[in-house]
mmCIF file of C-alpha atoms in Angstrom:
data_model
loop_
_atom_site.group_PDB
_atom_site.id
_atom_site.type_symbol
_atom_site.label_atom_id
_atom_site.label_comp_id
_atom_site.label_asym_id
_atom_site.label_seq_id
_atom_site.Cartn_x
_atom_site.Cartn_y
_atom_site.Cartn_z
ATOM 1 C CA UNK A 1430 -0.212 0.148 0.077
ATOM 2 C CA UNK A 1431 1.409 3.291 -1.065
ATOM 3 C CA UNK A 1432 1.592 5.721 1.999
ATOM 4 C CA UNK A 1433 -1.246 8.114 2.430
ATOM 5 C CA UNK A 1434 0.964 11.001 2.527
ATOM 6 C CA UNK A 1435 2.636 10.200 -0.911
ATOM 7 C CA UNK A 1436 -0.976 9.603 -2.609
ATOM 8 C CA UNK A 1437 -2.198 12.916 -1.350
ATOM 9 C CA UNK A 1438 1.012 14.822 -2.179
ATOM 10 C CA UNK A 1439 0.950 13.132 -5.790
ATOM 11 C CA UNK A 1440 -2.729 14.302 -6.011
ATOM 12 C CA UNK A 1441 -1.911 17.771 -5.260
ATOM 13 C CA UNK A 1442 0.920 17.905 -7.745
ATOM 14 C CA UNK A 1443 -1.208 16.821 -10.683
ATOM 15 C CA UNK A 1444 -4.699 18.488 -9.808
ATOM 16 C CA UNK A 1445 -4.739 19.268 -13.725
ATOM 17 C CA UNK A 1446 -5.575 15.423 -14.084
ATOM 18 C CA UNK A 1447 -9.198 16.111 -12.517
ATOM 19 C CA UNK A 1448 -10.624 17.661 -15.679
ATOM 20 C CA UNK A 1449 -8.190 16.076 -18.355
ATOM 21 C CA UNK A 1450 -8.330 12.400 -17.274
ATOM 22 C CA UNK A 1451 -11.363 11.662 -19.387
ATOM 23 C CA UNK A 1452 -10.322 13.447 -22.562
ATOM 24 C CA UNK A 1453 -10.306 10.913 -25.503
ATOM 25 C CA UNK A 1454 -12.140 8.569 -23.395
ATOM 26 C CA UNK A 1455 -15.194 6.582 -24.663
ATOM 27 C CA UNK A 1456 -17.238 7.389 -21.451
ATOM 28 C CA UNK A 1457 -17.056 11.283 -21.204
ATOM 29 C CA UNK A 1458 -17.607 12.833 -17.709
ATOM 30 C CA UNK A 1459 -21.314 13.405 -17.380
ATOM 31 C CA UNK A 1460 -23.182 16.177 -15.606
ATOM 32 C CA UNK A 1461 -24.113 13.380 -12.914
ATOM 33 C CA UNK A 1462 -20.884 12.585 -10.723
ATOM 34 C CA UNK A 1463 -20.171 9.064 -9.464
ATOM 35 C CA UNK A 1464 -19.731 8.758 -5.621
ATOM 36 C CA UNK A 1465 -17.870 6.502 -3.427
ATOM 37 C CA UNK A 1466 -18.932 5.496 0.243
ATOM 38 C CA UNK A 1467 -15.688 5.036 2.284
ATOM 39 C CA UNK A 1468 -14.534 4.621 5.582
ATOM 40 C CA UNK A 1469 -14.045 1.820 8.419
ATOM 41 C CA UNK A 1470 -15.527 -1.421 8.036
ATOM 42 C CA UNK A 1471 -18.255 -2.120 10.554
ATOM 43 C CA UNK A 1472 -19.592 1.279 10.385
ATOM 44 C CA UNK A 1473 -22.853 0.840 8.657
ATOM 45 C CA UNK A 1474 -21.784 1.366 4.974
ATOM 46 C CA UNK A 1475 -23.848 -1.643 3.974
ATOM 47 C CA UNK A 1476 -26.945 -0.111 5.380
ATOM 48 C CA UNK A 1477 -26.224 3.288 3.700
ATOM 49 C CA UNK A 1478 -25.563 1.272 0.302
ATOM 50 C CA UNK A 1479 -28.799 -0.435 0.663
ATOM 51 C CA UNK A 1480 -30.551 2.985 1.258
ATOM 52 C CA UNK A 1481 -28.989 4.748 -1.693
ATOM 53 C CA UNK A 1482 -29.524 1.752 -4.003
ATOM 54 C CA UNK A 1483 -33.154 1.994 -3.126
ATOM 55 C CA UNK A 1484 -33.331 5.113 -5.202
ATOM 56 C CA UNK A 1485 -34.842 5.133 -8.634
ATOM 57 C CA UNK A 1486 -31.876 6.350 -10.145
ATOM 58 C CA UNK A 1487 -28.993 4.724 -8.328
ATOM 59 C CA UNK A 1488 -27.300 1.530 -8.653
ATOM 60 C CA UNK A 1489 -24.353 0.359 -6.294
ATOM 61 C CA UNK A 1490 -22.654 -3.056 -6.697
ATOM 62 C CA UNK A 1491 -21.180 -5.155 -4.134
ATOM 63 C CA UNK A 1492 -17.703 -4.145 -2.753
ATOM 64 C CA UNK A 1493 -15.392 -4.189 -5.497
ATOM 65 C CA UNK A 1494 -12.000 -3.979 -3.871
ATOM 66 C CA UNK A 1495 -9.993 -4.402 -7.154
ATOM 67 C CA UNK A 1496 -9.651 -0.682 -7.573
ATOM 68 C CA UNK A 1497 -6.666 -0.515 -4.983
ATOM 69 C CA UNK A 1498 -4.448 -2.700 -7.161
ATOM 70 C CA UNK A 1499 -5.633 -0.999 -10.387
ATOM 71 C CA UNK A 1500 -4.833 2.608 -9.459
ATOM 72 C CA UNK A 1501 -1.648 1.699 -8.056
ATOM 73 C CA UNK A 1502 -0.401 -0.326 -10.971
ATOM 74 C CA UNK A 1503 -1.705 1.317 -13.877
ATOM 75 C CA UNK A 1504 -1.774 5.002 -15.210
ATOM 76 C CA UNK A 1505 -5.122 6.601 -15.283
ATOM 77 C CA UNK A 1506 -3.945 9.848 -17.190
ATOM 78 C CA UNK A 1507 -3.463 8.170 -20.571
ATOM 79 C CA UNK A 1508 -4.803 5.717 -22.948
ATOM 80 C CA UNK A 1509 -3.759 2.067 -21.725
ATOM 81 C CA UNK A 1510 -1.736 -0.092 -24.188
ATOM 82 C CA UNK A 1511 -3.027 -3.480 -25.100
ATOM 83 C CA UNK A 1512 -0.929 -5.382 -22.516
ATOM 84 C CA UNK A 1513 -2.128 -3.161 -19.932
ATOM 85 C CA UNK A 1514 -5.652 -3.694 -20.809
ATOM 86 C CA UNK A 1515 -5.133 -7.275 -20.625
ATOM 87 C CA UNK A 1516 -3.404 -7.312 -17.226
ATOM 88 C CA UNK A 1517 -5.784 -4.850 -15.661
ATOM 89 C CA UNK A 1518 -8.676 -7.162 -16.674
ATOM 90 C CA UNK A 1519 -6.902 -9.939 -15.228
ATOM 91 C CA UNK A 1520 -6.544 -8.100 -11.913
ATOM 92 C CA UNK A 1521 -10.297 -7.568 -11.899
ATOM 93 C CA UNK A 1522 -11.451 -10.896 -12.935
ATOM 94 C CA UNK A 1523 -9.034 -12.848 -10.638
ATOM 95 C CA UNK A 1524 -10.077 -10.937 -7.540
ATOM 96 C CA UNK A 1525 -11.955 -12.694 -4.917
ATOM 97 C CA UNK A 1526 -14.801 -10.264 -5.221
ATOM 98 C CA UNK A 1527 -15.318 -10.628 -9.073
ATOM 99 C CA UNK A 1528 -18.013 -13.442 -8.695
ATOM 100 C CA UNK A 1529 -20.155 -10.781 -6.551
ATOM 101 C CA UNK A 1530 -20.308 -8.420 -9.590
ATOM 102 C CA UNK A 1531 -22.637 -10.691 -11.501
ATOM 103 C CA UNK A 1532 -20.616 -9.800 -14.768
ATOM 104 C CA UNK A 1533 -18.999 -12.700 -16.675
ATOM 105 C CA UNK A 1534 -15.347 -12.193 -17.629
ATOM 106 C CA UNK A 1535 -16.167 -12.899 -21.279
ATOM 107 C CA UNK A 1536 -18.853 -10.081 -21.389
ATOM 108 C CA UNK A 1537 -16.394 -7.667 -19.763
ATOM 109 C CA UNK A 1538 -13.578 -8.275 -22.573
ATOM 110 C CA UNK A 1539 -16.275 -7.986 -25.335
ATOM 111 C CA UNK A 1540 -17.487 -4.812 -23.903
ATOM 112 C CA UNK A 1541 -13.782 -3.541 -23.776
ATOM 113 C CA UNK A 1542 -13.255 -4.583 -27.329
ATOM 114 C CA UNK A 1543 -16.020 -2.243 -28.323
ATOM 115 C CA UNK A 1544 -14.436 0.688 -26.704
ATOM 116 C CA UNK A 1545 -12.333 3.139 -28.753
ATOM 117 C CA UNK A 1546 -9.387 3.972 -26.879
ATOM 118 C CA UNK A 1547 -9.444 2.629 -23.252
ATOM 119 C CA UNK A 1548 -8.392 4.409 -20.293
ATOM 120 C CA UNK A 1549 -8.643 2.904 -16.682
ATOM 121 C CA UNK A 1550 -11.715 4.972 -15.905
ATOM 122 C CA UNK A 1551 -13.447 3.331 -19.033
ATOM 123 C CA UNK A 1552 -12.438 -0.127 -17.793
ATOM 124 C CA UNK A 1553 -13.824 0.352 -14.340
ATOM 125 C CA UNK A 1554 -16.889 1.869 -15.536
ATOM 126 C CA UNK A 1555 -17.985 -1.145 -17.628
ATOM 127 C CA UNK A 1556 -18.745 -3.084 -14.507
ATOM 128 C CA UNK A 1557 -20.730 -0.152 -12.884
ATOM 129 C CA UNK A 1558 -22.527 0.732 -16.134
ATOM 130 C CA UNK A 1559 -23.443 -3.006 -16.369
ATOM 131 C CA UNK A 1560 -25.420 -2.655 -13.020
ATOM 132 C CA UNK A 1561 -27.014 0.246 -14.255
ATOM 133 C CA UNK A 1562 -28.363 -1.328 -17.227
ATOM 134 C CA UNK A 1563 -29.539 -4.414 -15.312
ATOM 135 C CA UNK A 1564 -31.331 -2.414 -12.820
ATOM 136 C CA UNK A 1565 -32.594 0.053 -14.920
ATOM 137 C CA UNK A 1566 -30.721 3.281 -13.377
ATOM 138 C CA UNK A 1567 -28.990 6.065 -14.654
ATOM 139 C CA UNK A 1568 -26.208 6.738 -11.929
ATOM 140 C CA UNK A 1569 -23.644 4.443 -10.458
ATOM 141 C CA UNK A 1570 -21.939 4.513 -7.013
ATOM 142 C CA UNK A 1571 -19.490 2.403 -4.992
ATOM 143 C CA UNK A 1572 -19.440 1.176 -1.537
ATOM 144 C CA UNK A 1573 -15.932 -0.247 -0.769
ATOM 145 C CA UNK A 1574 -14.716 1.178 2.832
ATOM 146 C CA UNK A 1575 -11.226 0.481 2.262
ATOM 147 C CA UNK A 1576 -11.063 3.280 -0.472
ATOM 148 C CA UNK A 1577 -10.567 5.675 1.983
ATOM 149 C CA UNK A 1578 -7.046 4.625 1.433
ATOM 150 C CA UNK A 1579 -6.870 5.865 -2.096
ATOM 151 C CA UNK A 1580 -9.520 8.865 -2.160
ATOM 152 C CA UNK A 1581 -6.834 11.071 -3.888
ATOM 153 C CA UNK A 1582 -6.245 8.565 -6.633
ATOM 154 C CA UNK A 1583 -9.776 7.814 -7.323
ATOM 155 C CA UNK A 1584 -10.493 11.562 -7.263
ATOM 156 C CA UNK A 1585 -7.821 12.093 -9.815
ATOM 157 C CA UNK A 1586 -9.252 9.311 -12.095
ATOM 158 C CA UNK A 1587 -12.832 10.351 -11.775
ATOM 159 C CA UNK A 1588 -12.332 14.051 -11.762
ATOM 160 C CA UNK A 1589 -16.108 14.601 -10.921
ATOM 161 C CA UNK A 1590 -16.300 11.907 -8.301
ATOM 162 C CA UNK A 1591 -17.723 12.848 -4.693
ATOM 163 C CA UNK A 1592 -16.910 10.869 -1.512
ATOM 164 C CA UNK A 1593 -19.394 10.006 1.402
ATOM 165 C CA UNK A 1594 -17.226 9.096 4.676
ATOM 166 C CA UNK A 1595 -19.605 7.275 6.861
ATOM 167 C CA UNK A 1596 -18.089 7.414 10.412
ATOM 168 C CA UNK A 1597 -19.297 5.570 13.465
ATOM 169 C CA UNK A 1598 -18.289 5.716 17.116
ATOM 170 C CA UNK A 1599 -15.128 4.097 17.200
ATOM 171 C CA UNK A 1600 -15.776 2.143 20.346
ATOM 172 C CA UNK A 1601 -18.752 0.461 18.423
ATOM 173 C CA UNK A 1602 -16.767 -0.498 15.784
ATOM 174 C CA UNK A 1603 -13.965 -1.958 17.909
ATOM 175 C CA UNK A 1604 -16.819 -4.050 19.707
ATOM 176 C CA UNK A 1605 -17.990 -5.159 16.279
ATOM 177 C CA UNK A 1606 -14.533 -6.331 15.324
ATOM 178 C CA UNK A 1607 -14.118 -8.137 18.558
ATOM 179 C CA UNK A 1608 -17.459 -9.944 17.999
ATOM 180 C CA UNK A 1609 -16.607 -11.085 14.704
ATOM 181 C CA UNK A 1610 -13.014 -12.353 15.870
ATOM 182 C CA UNK A 1611 -11.071 -11.142 12.892
ATOM 183 C CA UNK A 1612 -8.226 -8.964 14.459
ATOM 184 C CA UNK A 1613 -6.687 -11.152 17.165
ATOM 185 C CA UNK A 1614 -6.899 -10.891 20.846
ATOM 186 C CA UNK A 1615 -6.011 -7.419 21.384
ATOM 187 C CA UNK A 1616 -8.030 -4.123 21.529
ATOM 188 C CA UNK A 1617 -5.493 -2.308 19.549
ATOM 189 C CA UNK A 1618 -6.146 -4.673 16.717
ATOM 190 C CA UNK A 1619 -9.840 -3.801 16.981
ATOM 191 C CA UNK A 1620 -9.315 -0.094 16.795
ATOM 192 C CA UNK A 1621 -6.563 0.271 13.998
ATOM 193 C CA UNK A 1622 -8.830 0.224 10.987
ATOM 194 C CA UNK A 1623 -11.137 2.938 12.404
ATOM 195 C CA UNK A 1624 -8.034 4.950 13.523
ATOM 196 C CA UNK A 1625 -6.496 4.610 10.117
ATOM 197 C CA UNK A 1626 -9.695 5.825 8.456
ATOM 198 C CA UNK A 1627 -10.350 8.805 10.662
ATOM 199 C CA UNK A 1628 -6.632 9.921 10.490
ATOM 200 C CA UNK A 1629 -6.717 9.689 6.714
ATOM 201 C CA UNK A 1630 -9.981 11.808 6.823
ATOM 202 C CA UNK A 1631 -8.207 14.440 9.001
ATOM 203 C CA UNK A 1632 -5.407 14.671 6.410
ATOM 204 C CA UNK A 1633 -7.784 14.851 3.426
ATOM 205 C CA UNK A 1634 -9.656 17.774 5.219
ATOM 206 C CA UNK A 1635 -6.676 20.015 4.780
ATOM 207 C CA UNK A 1636 -6.602 19.541 1.190
ATOM 208 C CA UNK A 1637 -8.673 20.885 -1.866
ATOM 209 C CA UNK A 1638 -10.364 17.462 -1.751
ATOM 210 C CA UNK A 1639 -12.231 18.489 1.362
ATOM 211 C CA UNK A 1640 -15.204 19.969 -0.713
ATOM 212 C CA UNK A 1641 -15.697 16.649 -2.407
ATOM 213 C CA UNK A 1642 -16.276 14.658 0.906
ATOM 214 C CA UNK A 1643 -19.224 14.506 2.918
ATOM 215 C CA UNK A 1644 -18.876 13.379 6.555
ATOM 216 C CA UNK A 1645 -21.986 11.458 7.600
ATOM 217 C CA UNK A 1646 -22.373 9.839 11.264
ATOM 218 C CA UNK A 1647 -23.953 6.292 11.429
ATOM 219 C CA UNK A 1648 -25.554 7.622 14.539
ATOM 220 C CA UNK A 1649 -27.366 10.359 12.748
ATOM 221 C CA UNK A 1650 -28.300 7.665 9.936
ATOM 222 C CA UNK A 1651 -29.984 5.375 12.601
ATOM 223 C CA UNK A 1652 -31.724 8.006 14.590
ATOM 224 C CA UNK A 1653 -32.562 10.577 12.091
ATOM 225 C CA UNK A 1654 -32.683 8.335 8.663
ATOM 226 C CA UNK A 1655 -34.698 10.669 6.689
ATOM 227 C CA UNK A 1656 -33.017 14.031 7.509
ATOM 228 C CA UNK A 1657 -29.523 12.374 6.922
ATOM 229 C CA UNK A 1658 -30.503 10.905 3.580
ATOM 230 C CA UNK A 1659 -31.915 14.270 2.570
ATOM 231 C CA UNK A 1660 -28.423 15.651 3.332
ATOM 232 C CA UNK A 1661 -26.805 12.829 1.504
ATOM 233 C CA UNK A 1662 -28.994 13.564 -1.720
ATOM 234 C CA UNK A 1663 -28.337 16.977 -1.554
ATOM 235 C CA UNK A 1664 -24.684 16.493 -1.586
ATOM 236 C CA UNK A 1665 -24.844 14.141 -4.664
ATOM 237 C CA UNK A 1666 -27.344 16.253 -6.459
ATOM 238 C CA UNK A 1667 -30.156 13.800 -6.084
ATOM 239 C CA UNK A 1668 -33.935 14.182 -5.122
ATOM 240 C CA UNK A 1669 -34.742 12.499 -1.950
ATOM 241 C CA UNK A 1670 -37.164 9.496 -2.427
ATOM 242 C CA UNK A 1671 -39.261 8.121 0.418
ATOM 243 C CA UNK A 1672 -38.559 4.593 -0.871
ATOM 244 C CA UNK A 1673 -35.056 4.963 0.283
ATOM 245 C CA UNK A 1674 -36.395 4.431 3.715
ATOM 246 C CA UNK A 1675 -37.846 1.050 2.489
ATOM 247 C CA UNK A 1676 -34.480 -0.685 1.828
ATOM 248 C CA UNK A 1677 -35.243 -3.999 3.562
ATOM 249 C CA UNK A 1678 -36.458 -5.765 0.420
ATOM 250 C CA UNK A 1679 -32.814 -5.310 -1.038
ATOM 251 C CA UNK A 1680 -31.027 -7.411 1.595
ATOM 252 C CA UNK A 1681 -31.471 -11.075 0.247
ATOM 253 C CA UNK A 1682 -30.287 -10.284 -3.209
ATOM 254 C CA UNK A 1683 -27.769 -7.460 -2.572
ATOM 255 C CA UNK A 1684 -25.515 -9.024 -0.138
ATOM 256 C CA UNK A 1685 -23.285 -12.082 -1.303
ATOM 257 C CA UNK A 1686 -23.915 -15.311 0.457
ATOM 258 C CA UNK A 1687 -20.446 -15.382 1.863
ATOM 259 C CA UNK A 1688 -21.267 -12.095 3.650
ATOM 260 C CA UNK A 1689 -24.524 -12.416 4.991
ATOM 261 C CA UNK A 1690 -23.530 -13.880 8.370
ATOM 262 C CA UNK A 1691 -21.645 -10.509 9.041
ATOM 263 C CA UNK A 1692 -24.646 -8.458 8.283
ATOM 264 C CA UNK A 1693 -27.450 -10.257 10.404
ATOM 265 C CA UNK A 1694 -28.703 -7.044 11.861
ATOM 266 C CA UNK A 1695 -29.847 -5.687 8.479
ATOM 267 C CA UNK A 1696 -32.730 -8.231 8.698
ATOM 268 C CA UNK A 1697 -34.601 -5.932 11.297
ATOM 269 C CA UNK A 1698 -35.688 -2.477 11.308
ATOM 270 C CA UNK A 1699 -33.076 0.195 12.799
ATOM 271 C CA UNK A 1700 -33.176 0.770 16.394
ATOM 272 C CA UNK A 1701 -31.820 3.469 18.715
ATOM 273 C CA UNK A 1702 -30.436 0.521 20.639
ATOM 274 C CA UNK A 1703 -28.006 0.205 17.544
ATOM 275 C CA UNK A 1704 -26.224 3.352 18.742
ATOM 276 C CA UNK A 1705 -23.521 3.372 21.552
ATOM 277 C CA UNK A 1706 -23.723 -0.347 22.191
ATOM 278 C CA UNK A 1707 -20.333 0.030 23.639
ATOM 279 C CA UNK A 1708 -21.925 1.460 26.626
ATOM 280 C CA UNK A 1709 -23.674 -1.908 27.384
ATOM 281 C CA UNK A 1710 -21.264 -4.307 25.819
ATOM 282 C CA UNK A 1711 -17.682 -3.095 26.666
ATOM 283 C CA UNK A 1712 -16.138 -3.770 30.026
ATOM 284 C CA UNK A 1713 -14.811 -0.651 31.736
ATOM 285 C CA UNK A 1714 -11.299 -2.142 31.032
ATOM 286 C CA UNK A 1715 -12.164 -2.293 27.360
ATOM 287 C CA UNK A 1716 -13.492 1.266 27.309
ATOM 288 C CA UNK A 1717 -10.485 2.588 28.930
ATOM 289 C CA UNK A 1718 -8.006 0.678 26.564
ATOM 290 C CA UNK A 1719 -9.832 1.838 23.642
ATOM 291 C CA UNK A 1720 -10.030 5.531 24.596
ATOM 292 C CA UNK A 1721 -6.467 5.464 25.237
ATOM 293 C CA UNK A 1722 -6.063 4.487 21.631
ATOM 294 C CA UNK A 1723 -8.487 6.635 19.996
ATOM 295 C CA UNK A 1724 -9.860 9.052 22.460
ATOM 296 C CA UNK A 1725 -8.408 12.092 20.698
ATOM 297 C CA UNK A 1726 -10.006 11.051 17.579
ATOM 298 C CA UNK A 1727 -13.337 10.366 19.006
ATOM 299 C CA UNK A 1728 -13.469 13.984 20.447
ATOM 300 C CA UNK A 1729 -12.586 15.402 16.973
ATOM 301 C CA UNK A 1730 -15.591 13.741 15.492
ATOM 302 C CA UNK A 1731 -18.043 14.892 18.293
ATOM 303 C CA UNK A 1732 -17.698 11.464 20.278
ATOM 304 C CA UNK A 1733 -17.493 12.150 24.173
ATOM 305 C CA UNK A 1734 -14.848 9.905 25.878
ATOM 306 C CA UNK A 1735 -15.864 8.434 29.271
ATOM 307 C CA UNK A 1736 -12.587 8.897 30.594
ATOM 308 C CA UNK A 1737 -12.144 12.639 29.589
ATOM 309 C CA UNK A 1738 -10.974 14.119 32.903
ATOM 310 C CA UNK A 1739 -7.357 15.349 32.851
ATOM 311 C CA UNK A 1740 -6.550 13.231 35.815
ATOM 312 C CA UNK A 1741 -6.875 10.081 33.809
ATOM 313 C CA UNK A 1742 -4.461 11.407 31.094
ATOM 314 C CA UNK A 1743 -1.060 9.995 32.458
ATOM 315 C CA UNK A 1744 -2.595 6.608 32.646
ATOM 316 C CA UNK A 1745 -4.238 6.801 29.113
ATOM 317 C CA UNK A 1746 -0.749 7.825 27.804
ATOM 318 C CA UNK A 1747 0.962 4.736 29.652
ATOM 319 C CA UNK A 1748 -1.659 2.429 28.369
ATOM 320 C CA UNK A 1749 -1.344 3.687 24.758
ATOM 321 C CA UNK A 1750 2.169 3.307 24.919
ATOM 322 C CA UNK A 1751 1.963 -0.192 26.220
ATOM 323 C CA UNK A 1752 -0.590 -1.393 23.727
ATOM 324 C CA UNK A 1753 1.476 0.059 20.718
ATOM 325 C CA UNK A 1754 4.977 -0.651 21.859
ATOM 326 C CA UNK A 1755 4.896 -3.658 24.206
ATOM 327 C CA UNK A 1756 2.001 -5.676 23.179
ATOM 328 C CA UNK A 1757 3.165 -6.131 19.468
ATOM 329 C CA UNK A 1758 6.327 -7.767 21.075
ATOM 330 C CA UNK A 1759 4.239 -10.238 22.999
ATOM 331 C CA UNK A 1760 2.005 -10.931 20.029
ATOM 332 C CA UNK A 1761 5.192 -11.699 17.992
ATOM 333 C CA UNK A 1762 6.486 -14.131 20.624
ATOM 334 C CA UNK A 1763 2.792 -15.719 20.846
ATOM 335 C CA UNK A 1764 2.878 -16.352 17.056
ATOM 336 C CA UNK A 1765 6.410 -17.686 17.014
ATOM 337 C CA UNK A 1766 5.597 -20.094 19.921
ATOM 338 C CA UNK A 1767 2.391 -21.287 18.172
ATOM 339 C CA UNK A 1768 4.347 -21.923 15.084
ATOM 340 C CA UNK A 1769 7.017 -23.805 16.726
ATOM 341 C CA UNK A 1770 4.656 -25.625 18.835
ATOM 342 C CA UNK A 1771 2.645 -26.748 15.817
ATOM 343 C CA UNK A 1772 5.917 -27.678 13.904
ATOM 344 C CA UNK A 1773 6.840 -29.925 17.073
ATOM 345 C CA UNK A 1774 3.405 -31.578 17.162
ATOM 346 C CA UNK A 1775 3.863 -32.482 13.441
ATOM 347 C CA UNK A 1776 7.201 -33.819 14.097
ATOM 348 C CA UNK A 1777 6.008 -35.803 17.245
ATOM 349 C CA UNK A 1778 3.179 -37.175 15.184
ATOM 350 C CA UNK A 1779 5.487 -38.111 12.396
ATOM 351 C CA UNK A 1780 7.773 -40.103 14.666
ATOM 352 C CA UNK A 1781 4.954 -42.048 16.194
ATOM 353 C CA UNK A 1782 3.743 -42.956 12.752
ATOM 354 C CA UNK A 1783 7.257 -44.049 11.875
ATOM 355 C CA UNK A 1784 7.483 -45.851 15.146
ATOM 356 C CA UNK A 1785 4.260 -47.656 14.561
ATOM 357 C CA UNK A 1786 5.234 -48.657 11.138
ATOM 358 C CA UNK A 1787 8.703 -50.196 12.406
ATOM 359 C CA UNK A 1788 6.700 -52.094 14.949
ATOM 360 C CA UNK A 1789 4.429 -53.499 12.239
ATOM 361 C CA UNK A 1790 7.427 -54.761 10.227
#
C-alpha cells in the first residue's frame, strides 16, 4: 500500500488530471458525478448502500476492492496499451470479489473490445454501467470502505467523483470487530482500521479534496434517517425519495451469500439501541483501553470519551504506549511459539507414525 501522505502529495501535484483524465475516453464525464462510500468496516456502510441503492436512479454493486490494485499499478491519465488492458482485466477478474459483480469475464472483454481508446476509468466503469443497465438505473456509486486509502487517486481518475465518509463511534466499531473475531486478541487490533480511516480523513480535510467529501455519522443515519438521507442526496445532487427508507427488500439479493453472516442486523428495522452499544457491551477495562488508543480522534468527531478528565491523562498515555510498543512484542512471541509448537506437534506425530510402522514390520 502506498503511504497516504505520498498519495495526497501526488494528487496535489497533478490537480490538472481532474479535468483532463477523461479526454479522449469512450465514457465522457457526465453532469451526474459518481460517488464512493468510504470509511472503516463495521461502520454501517452496507446499510447506507442499501438505502441509496433503493433510489430510482442509483445502482451500487457489492464491494469491488480491485480498484486499489488498479490505481496503484496502472496509469489513469493516458490511454492504456493492449498489454496493460489485458493485465488490468486479469486483476479485476481474478480478484476474489469478482463473482459478486455478476458480470461474466467474457462479457467484460467483449465490452472492452467495443471501446475506442481505453483509459482505466473506461475499464472500471464497464462494471458499474452494466449494473445500471440490469437495474434500469441512470447513475452509479461504489461502496468499498477501504477506498478511504486511495481517495486522492480515485479523485484524480474520476475528476467529478464525490465521497461519502460514513463515520461510526470507534468504540462500537471496535466491539463489532471483536464480536467477529477477525483481528486477534488485543483491543489495539480492533481499533486500528477505524483509527486509520479517521486519520486519513483528517489529512484530506486539509486539502482541496475536502469540498468533495461529505462526513456522515452512523448515529445520525439510525436516529434521523430521513434528514440524514436528504443531506446525502443534496450532496450528490439527487432528489430524496421516500422509498430509500424502505430498503429491507434489497437485503437478500444485494449482499453476497458469503457476507450475510456478517450483516445479520440488516434483517430487522433500525433501532436506537444500535447506537452506543459499547456502553452496554464493553467492560470498563475495554472502554479505557479503546479510549487510550483513539480518544483524541473520538473527540475530534464529536464523540464524548468516558475517561475525559485530565486526571486520567497520564494513565491513558501509559496504556497507549504499552498497547503500541509492548503488546506487539508479546504478540510476535505468541505467534512464534504457536508456530514452533505446531511444528513440534507435527514432528511428534510423524515420529509416532514411523515408530508404529517399524513395529508392524
